[in-house]
Short mmCIF file of C-alpha atoms and ligand atoms in Angstrom, two decimals:
data_model
loop_
_atom_site.label_atom_id
_atom_site.label_comp_id
_atom_site.label_asym_id
_atom_site.label_seq_id
_atom_site.Cartn_x
_atom_site.Cartn_y
_atom_site.Cartn_z
CA UNK J 1 106.60 110.40 125.33
CA UNK J 2 107.79 112.69 128.15
CA UNK J 3 109.69 115.75 126.83
CA UNK J 4 109.72 119.56 126.88
CA UNK J 5 108.46 121.33 123.81
CA UNK J 6 106.77 124.68 123.52
CA UNK J 7 104.11 124.23 120.88
CA UNK J 8 101.06 126.09 119.73
CA UNK J 9 98.13 123.74 119.89
CA UNK J 10 95.65 123.96 117.01
CA UNK J 11 91.87 123.73 117.24
CA UNK J 12 91.40 120.69 114.98
CA UNK J 13 90.80 117.48 116.95
CA UNK J 14 93.86 115.42 117.69
CA UNK J 15 94.75 112.06 116.12
CA UNK J 16 96.67 109.21 117.74
CA UNK J 17 98.84 106.63 116.00
CA UNK J 18 99.92 103.49 117.87
CA UNK J 19 102.68 101.30 116.43
CA UNK J 20 102.78 97.53 117.01
CA UNK J 21 106.21 96.28 115.89
CA UNK J 22 105.64 92.52 115.73
CA UNK J 23 104.96 90.20 112.76
CA UNK J 24 104.84 86.42 112.31
CA UNK J 25 107.02 86.60 109.21
CA UNK J 26 108.53 89.50 107.30
CA UNK J 27 107.20 90.12 103.81
CA UNK J 28 109.87 90.54 101.14
CA UNK J 29 108.84 94.10 100.24
CA UNK J 30 108.31 95.54 103.71
CA UNK J 31 110.60 98.11 105.32
CA UNK J 32 108.40 99.02 108.29
CA UNK J 33 109.79 98.91 111.84
CA UNK J 34 108.72 95.40 112.75
CA UNK J 35 110.36 92.26 114.16
CA UNK J 36 109.56 88.56 113.89
CA UNK J 37 111.81 87.34 116.72
CA UNK J 38 110.75 89.50 119.66
CA UNK J 39 107.33 88.17 120.61
CA UNK J 40 108.68 87.70 124.13
CA UNK J 41 108.46 91.49 124.46
CA UNK J 42 104.78 91.77 123.57
CA UNK J 43 103.32 91.97 127.10
CA UNK J 44 105.92 94.45 128.31
CA UNK J 45 105.60 96.53 125.17
CA UNK J 46 101.82 96.76 125.44
CA UNK J 47 102.08 97.81 129.09
CA UNK J 48 104.66 100.46 128.11
CA UNK J 49 102.24 101.78 125.51
CA UNK J 50 99.50 101.98 128.12
CA UNK J 51 101.72 103.82 130.59
CA UNK J 52 103.10 106.20 127.94
CA UNK J 53 99.64 107.09 126.67
CA UNK J 54 98.26 107.57 130.19
CA UNK J 55 101.19 109.81 131.18
CA UNK J 56 101.01 111.85 128.03
CA UNK J 57 97.37 112.69 128.37
CA UNK J 58 97.68 113.29 132.11
CA UNK J 59 100.83 115.45 132.10
CA UNK J 60 101.47 116.98 128.78
CA UNK J 61 98.49 117.63 126.61
CA UNK J 62 96.60 120.03 128.81
CA UNK J 63 94.39 121.41 126.09
CA UNK J 64 90.69 120.88 125.52
CA UNK J 65 91.10 118.73 122.50
CA UNK J 66 89.89 115.19 122.67
CA UNK J 67 91.04 112.57 120.23
CA UNK J 68 88.84 112.09 117.17
CA UNK J 69 90.77 109.38 115.35
CA UNK J 70 93.09 106.58 116.38
CA UNK J 71 95.02 104.32 114.02
CA UNK J 72 96.70 101.18 115.32
CA UNK J 73 99.20 100.08 112.68
CA UNK J 74 102.26 97.96 112.35
CA UNK J 75 103.67 95.52 112.12
CA UNK J 76 100.71 93.33 112.90
CA UNK J 77 98.36 94.67 115.57
CA UNK J 78 96.20 91.53 115.30
CA UNK J 79 99.13 89.56 116.74
CA UNK J 80 98.94 91.10 120.22
CA UNK J 81 96.35 90.07 122.84
CA UNK J 82 93.35 92.33 122.14
CA UNK J 83 92.73 92.98 125.85
CA UNK J 84 96.22 94.52 126.14
CA UNK J 85 95.49 96.74 123.16
CA UNK J 86 92.11 97.66 124.66
CA UNK J 87 93.86 98.63 127.91
CA UNK J 88 96.11 101.06 126.01
CA UNK J 89 93.15 102.43 124.04
CA UNK J 90 91.25 103.09 127.28
CA UNK J 91 93.88 105.68 128.26
CA UNK J 92 93.03 107.85 125.26
CA UNK J 93 90.47 110.63 125.86
CA UNK J 94 88.52 109.86 122.70
CA UNK J 95 85.43 111.79 121.62
CA UNK J 96 82.13 109.95 121.32
CA UNK J 97 82.01 108.58 117.80
CA UNK J 98 85.80 108.57 117.39
CA UNK J 99 87.15 106.51 114.49
CA UNK J 100 89.42 103.79 115.90
CA UNK J 101 91.08 101.67 113.20
CA UNK J 102 93.17 98.55 113.68
CA UNK J 103 95.25 96.87 110.97
CA UNK J 104 94.75 93.10 110.93
CA UNK J 105 96.25 90.25 108.97
CA UNK J 106 93.57 87.94 107.52
CA UNK J 107 95.04 84.82 109.13
CA UNK J 108 94.74 86.21 112.66
CA UNK J 109 91.15 87.33 112.48
CA UNK J 110 88.38 85.36 114.13
CA UNK J 111 85.18 86.27 115.94
CA UNK J 112 86.80 86.20 119.39
CA UNK J 113 89.60 88.58 118.40
CA UNK J 114 87.20 90.91 116.62
CA UNK J 115 84.67 90.90 119.46
CA UNK J 116 87.45 91.80 121.91
CA UNK J 117 88.58 94.65 119.66
CA UNK J 118 85.00 95.91 119.33
CA UNK J 119 84.59 95.76 123.10
CA UNK J 120 87.76 97.86 123.32
CA UNK J 121 86.15 100.59 121.23
CA UNK J 122 87.57 99.71 117.81
CA UNK J 123 85.26 100.88 115.00
CA UNK J 124 87.16 100.09 111.82
CA UNK J 125 89.23 97.15 110.63
CA UNK J 126 91.86 97.46 107.92
CA UNK J 127 92.71 94.08 106.45
CA UNK J 128 96.04 93.42 104.71
CA UNK J 129 94.77 91.47 101.71
CA UNK J 130 97.35 92.51 99.08
CA UNK J 131 96.15 89.98 96.48
CA UNK J 132 93.44 87.37 96.08
CA UNK J 133 95.62 85.29 93.73
CA UNK J 134 97.75 82.65 95.53
CA UNK J 135 100.54 82.85 92.95
CA UNK J 136 100.87 86.62 93.47
CA UNK J 137 100.74 86.30 97.25
CA UNK J 138 103.58 83.83 97.02
CA UNK J 139 105.59 86.19 94.84
CA UNK J 140 105.07 88.89 97.46
CA UNK J 141 106.28 86.54 100.19
CA UNK J 142 102.84 86.48 101.85
CA UNK J 143 101.53 83.33 103.42
CA UNK J 144 97.79 83.76 103.87
CA UNK J 145 95.11 81.94 101.93
CA UNK J 146 92.59 84.14 100.01
CA UNK J 147 89.77 82.05 101.52
CA UNK J 148 90.79 83.44 104.91
CA UNK J 149 90.11 86.94 103.61
CA UNK J 150 86.54 85.94 102.79
CA UNK J 151 86.09 84.40 106.25
CA UNK J 152 87.67 87.44 107.89
CA UNK J 153 85.34 89.90 106.16
CA UNK J 154 82.33 87.75 107.11
CA UNK J 155 83.46 87.81 110.73
CA UNK J 156 84.04 91.59 110.61
CA UNK J 157 80.46 92.01 109.35
CA UNK J 158 79.05 89.66 111.99
CA UNK J 159 80.73 91.57 114.80
CA UNK J 160 79.35 94.78 113.32
CA UNK J 161 82.19 97.28 112.81
CA UNK J 162 81.27 100.67 111.31
CA UNK J 163 83.71 100.30 108.47
CA UNK J 164 86.25 98.01 106.86
CA UNK J 165 89.17 98.60 104.52
CA UNK J 166 91.00 96.14 102.31
CA UNK J 167 94.66 96.94 101.49
CA UNK J 168 95.72 95.75 98.04
CA UNK J 169 99.09 95.85 96.26
CA UNK J 170 99.53 95.97 92.49
CA UNK J 171 102.66 95.81 90.37
CA UNK J 172 104.21 92.57 91.60
CA UNK J 173 106.63 91.47 88.85
CA UNK J 174 104.91 89.11 86.39
CA UNK J 175 101.43 89.85 87.81
CA UNK J 176 99.15 90.01 84.77
CA UNK J 177 96.36 92.50 84.27
CA UNK J 178 93.94 89.56 84.49
CA UNK J 179 95.34 88.51 87.85
CA UNK J 180 94.96 92.07 89.12
CA UNK J 181 91.38 92.13 87.81
CA UNK J 182 90.76 88.86 89.67
CA UNK J 183 91.99 90.48 92.89
CA UNK J 184 89.84 93.56 92.38
CA UNK J 185 86.74 91.53 91.52
CA UNK J 186 87.22 89.14 94.45
CA UNK J 187 87.78 92.08 96.81
CA UNK J 188 84.66 93.86 95.53
CA UNK J 189 82.59 90.70 95.95
CA UNK J 190 83.12 91.26 99.66
CA UNK J 191 81.48 94.72 99.33
CA UNK J 192 84.09 96.67 101.32
CA UNK J 193 83.22 100.37 101.67
CA UNK J 194 86.93 101.29 101.44
CA UNK J 195 89.88 100.00 99.43
CA UNK J 196 93.49 101.16 99.51
CA UNK J 197 95.50 100.03 96.48
CA UNK J 198 99.23 100.65 96.66
CA UNK J 199 101.72 100.31 93.83
CA UNK J 200 104.42 97.92 95.02
CA UNK J 201 107.33 100.11 96.11
CA UNK J 202 110.92 98.90 96.21
CA UNK J 203 112.16 99.86 99.67
CA UNK J 204 115.92 99.93 100.34
CA UNK J 205 117.23 97.06 102.45
CA UNK J 206 114.41 94.63 101.67
CA UNK J 207 114.82 91.25 99.92
CA UNK J 208 112.80 92.76 97.08
CA UNK J 209 115.35 95.56 96.66
CA UNK J 210 118.12 92.99 96.38
CA UNK J 211 116.50 91.36 93.35
CA UNK J 212 115.98 93.71 90.38
CA UNK J 213 114.27 90.91 88.43
CA UNK J 214 111.34 91.36 90.82
CA UNK J 215 111.01 95.13 90.41
CA UNK J 216 107.65 96.38 89.19
CA UNK J 217 107.33 97.52 85.58
CA UNK J 218 106.18 101.15 85.43
CA UNK J 219 103.95 100.69 82.38
CA UNK J 220 102.22 97.60 83.75
CA UNK J 221 101.75 99.36 87.09
CA UNK J 222 100.18 102.35 85.34
CA UNK J 223 97.76 100.07 83.46
CA UNK J 224 96.90 98.33 86.72
CA UNK J 225 96.23 101.66 88.42
CA UNK J 226 93.84 102.71 85.66
CA UNK J 227 92.07 99.37 85.78
CA UNK J 228 91.67 99.71 89.55
CA UNK J 229 90.23 103.18 89.19
CA UNK J 230 87.72 102.02 86.55
CA UNK J 231 86.62 98.93 88.45
CA UNK J 232 86.43 100.60 91.87
CA UNK J 233 84.59 103.66 90.59
CA UNK J 234 82.09 101.42 88.79
CA UNK J 235 81.46 99.68 92.13
CA UNK J 236 80.69 102.99 93.84
CA UNK J 237 84.07 103.57 95.48
CA UNK J 238 85.26 107.05 94.58
CA UNK J 239 88.93 107.93 94.54
CA UNK J 240 89.63 110.50 97.26
CA UNK J 241 93.43 110.25 97.49
CA UNK J 242 95.90 108.80 95.00
CA UNK J 243 95.81 105.33 96.59
CA UNK J 244 92.41 105.38 98.34
CA UNK J 245 88.84 104.76 97.24
CA UNK J 246 85.69 104.83 99.40
CA UNK J 247 81.95 104.93 99.44
CA UNK J 248 80.74 108.36 100.55
CA UNK J 249 81.11 108.63 104.33
CA UNK J 250 83.66 105.80 104.59
CA UNK J 251 86.78 107.89 103.91
CA UNK J 252 89.41 107.20 106.59
CA UNK J 253 89.18 110.22 108.89
CA UNK J 254 92.58 109.51 110.39
CA UNK J 255 94.27 109.69 106.99
CA UNK J 256 92.31 112.85 106.17
CA UNK J 257 93.86 114.34 109.30
CA UNK J 258 97.38 113.49 108.02
CA UNK J 259 96.66 114.88 104.59
CA UNK J 260 95.19 118.04 106.12
CA UNK J 261 98.47 118.58 108.05
CA UNK J 262 96.70 118.40 111.38
CA UNK J 263 98.12 117.28 114.71
CA UNK J 264 98.67 113.71 115.87
CA UNK J 265 100.63 111.97 118.57
CA UNK J 266 102.43 108.71 117.83
CA UNK J 267 102.99 106.07 120.53
CA UNK J 268 105.28 103.08 120.41
CA UNK J 269 108.67 102.55 118.83
CA UNK J 270 109.36 104.33 115.53
CA UNK J 271 106.04 106.20 115.71
CA UNK J 272 105.93 109.72 114.29
CA UNK J 273 104.12 112.72 115.80
CA UNK J 274 103.23 116.21 114.62
CA UNK J 275 102.08 119.18 116.68
CA UNK J 276 101.79 122.62 115.17
CA UNK J 277 104.73 122.41 112.77
CA UNK J 278 106.99 120.43 115.06
CA UNK J 279 107.41 116.76 114.24
CA UNK J 280 109.37 114.06 115.91
CA UNK J 281 109.88 110.34 115.81
CA UNK J 282 110.37 107.78 118.53
CA UNK J 283 113.22 105.41 119.35
CA UNK J 284 113.26 102.72 116.68
CA UNK J 285 113.39 99.45 118.62
CA UNK J 286 110.82 98.01 121.03
CA UNK J 287 113.56 97.39 123.63
CA UNK J 288 114.62 101.04 123.71
CA UNK J 289 111.04 102.23 123.79
CA UNK J 290 110.22 99.94 126.74
CA UNK J 291 113.36 101.08 128.58
CA UNK J 292 112.59 104.78 128.05
CA UNK J 293 109.04 104.43 129.33
CA UNK J 294 110.13 102.46 132.38
CA UNK J 295 112.78 105.10 133.23
CA UNK J 296 110.29 107.94 132.68
CA UNK J 297 112.65 109.28 129.99
CA UNK J 298 111.67 110.71 126.62
CA UNK J 299 110.78 108.17 123.95
CA UNK J 300 111.74 110.66 121.27
CA UNK J 301 114.74 109.85 119.04
CA UNK J 302 114.87 113.16 117.15
CA UNK J 303 112.67 115.90 115.78
CA UNK J 304 112.50 119.05 113.71
CA UNK J 305 110.49 122.23 113.47
CA UNK J 306 109.37 123.14 110.01
CA UNK J 307 109.78 126.71 108.87
CA UNK J 308 106.61 128.33 107.59
CA UNK J 309 107.54 128.00 103.91
CA UNK J 310 108.43 124.29 104.16
CA UNK J 311 105.21 123.68 106.01
CA UNK J 312 103.18 125.55 103.40
CA UNK J 313 104.71 123.56 100.52
CA UNK J 314 104.28 120.25 102.36
CA UNK J 315 100.66 121.14 102.99
CA UNK J 316 100.16 121.72 99.27
CA UNK J 317 101.92 118.44 98.41
CA UNK J 318 99.61 116.52 100.71
CA UNK J 319 96.49 118.29 99.51
CA UNK J 320 97.42 117.82 95.86
CA UNK J 321 97.20 114.06 96.33
CA UNK J 322 93.60 114.33 97.53
CA UNK J 323 90.43 115.17 95.68
CA UNK J 324 90.62 118.64 97.31
CA UNK J 325 93.54 119.54 95.05
CA UNK J 326 95.29 122.88 95.57
CA UNK J 327 94.35 126.55 95.10
CA UNK J 328 94.81 127.81 91.54
CA UNK J 329 97.63 130.14 92.53
CA UNK J 330 99.70 127.19 93.81
CA UNK J 331 100.29 125.72 90.36
CA UNK J 332 100.56 126.76 86.70
CA UNK J 333 97.94 124.19 85.76
CA UNK J 334 97.64 125.41 82.17
CA UNK J 335 101.21 124.24 81.57
CA UNK J 336 100.49 120.72 82.86
CA UNK J 337 98.41 119.44 79.93
CA UNK J 338 96.10 116.66 81.06
CA UNK J 339 97.69 116.16 84.50
CA UNK J 340 95.38 118.55 86.36
CA UNK J 341 91.91 119.95 85.80
CA UNK J 342 90.25 123.06 87.13
CA UNK J 343 87.50 122.34 89.65
CA UNK J 344 86.06 125.60 90.95
CA UNK J 345 88.99 127.65 92.17
CA UNK J 346 91.30 124.62 92.61
CA UNK J 347 93.54 122.43 90.47
CA UNK J 348 92.81 118.75 91.00
CA UNK J 349 94.87 115.84 89.64
CA UNK J 350 93.28 113.96 86.74
CA UNK J 351 93.64 110.19 86.73
CA UNK J 352 96.70 110.49 84.54
CA UNK J 353 97.94 113.18 86.91
CA UNK J 354 97.49 110.89 89.91
CA UNK J 355 99.99 108.53 88.28
CA UNK J 356 102.40 111.45 88.02
CA UNK J 357 101.63 113.05 91.40
CA UNK J 358 105.31 113.36 92.35
CA UNK J 359 106.18 115.09 89.08
CA UNK J 360 103.32 117.56 89.53
CA UNK J 361 104.32 118.12 93.16
CA UNK J 362 107.69 119.60 92.24
CA UNK J 363 105.85 122.35 90.31
CA UNK J 364 104.00 123.61 93.38
CA UNK J 365 104.76 127.19 94.30
C1 SAM L 401 102.89 98.02 106.92
S1 SAM L 401 101.49 97.09 106.54
C2 SAM L 401 100.82 96.78 108.11
C3 SAM L 401 99.59 95.90 108.06
C4 SAM L 401 99.77 94.42 108.02
N1 SAM L 401 100.93 93.98 108.65
C5 SAM L 401 99.76 93.93 106.60
O1 SAM L 401 100.82 93.71 106.05
O2 SAM L 401 98.69 93.75 106.08
C6 SAM L 401 100.32 98.24 105.86
C7 SAM L 401 100.18 98.16 104.38
O3 SAM L 401 101.28 98.76 103.76
C8 SAM L 401 101.35 98.27 102.44
N2 SAM L 401 102.77 98.14 102.10
C9 SAM L 401 103.78 97.83 102.92
N3 SAM L 401 104.95 97.82 102.25
C10 SAM L 401 104.67 98.16 100.97
C11 SAM L 401 105.46 98.34 99.79
N4 SAM L 401 106.78 98.13 99.78
N5 SAM L 401 104.83 98.69 98.65
C12 SAM L 401 103.49 98.89 98.64
N6 SAM L 401 102.70 98.72 99.72
C13 SAM L 401 103.28 98.37 100.87
C14 SAM L 401 100.58 96.96 102.39
O4 SAM L 401 99.46 97.10 101.54
C15 SAM L 401 100.12 96.78 103.81
O5 SAM L 401 98.83 96.25 103.90
S1 SF4 L 402 103.76 94.00 105.23
FE1 SF4 L 402 102.68 93.80 107.16
S2 SF4 L 402 102.83 91.57 107.69
FE2 SF4 L 402 104.35 91.99 106.13
S3 SF4 L 402 106.24 92.38 107.30
FE3 SF4 L 402 105.29 94.38 106.83
S4 SF4 L 402 104.07 94.86 108.58
FE4 SF4 L 402 104.54 92.65 108.71
#
């Protein structure tokens, strides 16, 4: 990540994001920076990550802050040899008790992989479940079998991670409310302490975007969101951000750091970083990232420094989406009908408001 930037370092612990840009197949809806035909680069890429992380913490971040949260996302982190990931993780000066999450695809997960991740310090597994209904998985262009999700969660429990998250997607065209209920019920049967449920989003350039017949229906998606909130809350998972529900104490600390506008360093191609109002993003392809690290050059593609007002508004936008809401003076809540409610001296989105979070956001002041 070598580069020269004068920044004011904050006193909140630092987060680290690590991007793994490899997948077995590309899902029809996905626009993330990931490749299915470059597995030959995996070893070199993982070594570049290790070197980049080691250099960064040795040369650049000379403050007292240790790292409190790490999130390894992708792409498919469960596709790379876990010992190579562990070697990169070892270069991070993490605090005792740091939250270290790794995204895994259900098909990749077995006891050996999980035990190696646990030995590497990983504390939390986030499983890309999306749906427990084979027909819906097929519509999404996913290839795993729901039975593998059950086996994966059993293995995660056996190995003894602190926490587990299941990622779900709702709003696939023609998915019925009953099918979504089946997914929610099957997911809850596995007693996960955290669930993320994302409305299917049409991302430009994806096969999904090219086929309007497969676009989600807004009304169905809204009904599905409300069903999710009812079912998850009844199971003891409280909503704490528009798309996230958790048992108390199982909220994802890394995401809380993002939503609190705190500082994090991103490693790997296409990873984003933020330090004290300056943010930047890395070179997009694994080849260019590997080349930059081997030359000792910057891995940064571009960046920007936010002015104080933009930063303030972005902070409010992020906070609005969480159960913290925003200070009363940031919003004319009385004019927003049932979209927000007063909680102490804050305005917090109601459930209906969570469905309209973007519309409420533009009213922030
Ligand atoms: C980028 S994936 C990485 C993890 C892993 N490869 C997987 O797919 O499970 C992280 C999560 O983003 C969500 N996601 C990705 N693209 C999405 C989209 N277009 N709409 C809604 N959710 C999406 C999925 O729930 C997925 O589990
Ligand atoms: S959704 Fe996950 S598995 Fe599918 S292409 Fe994107 S990163 Fe890969």
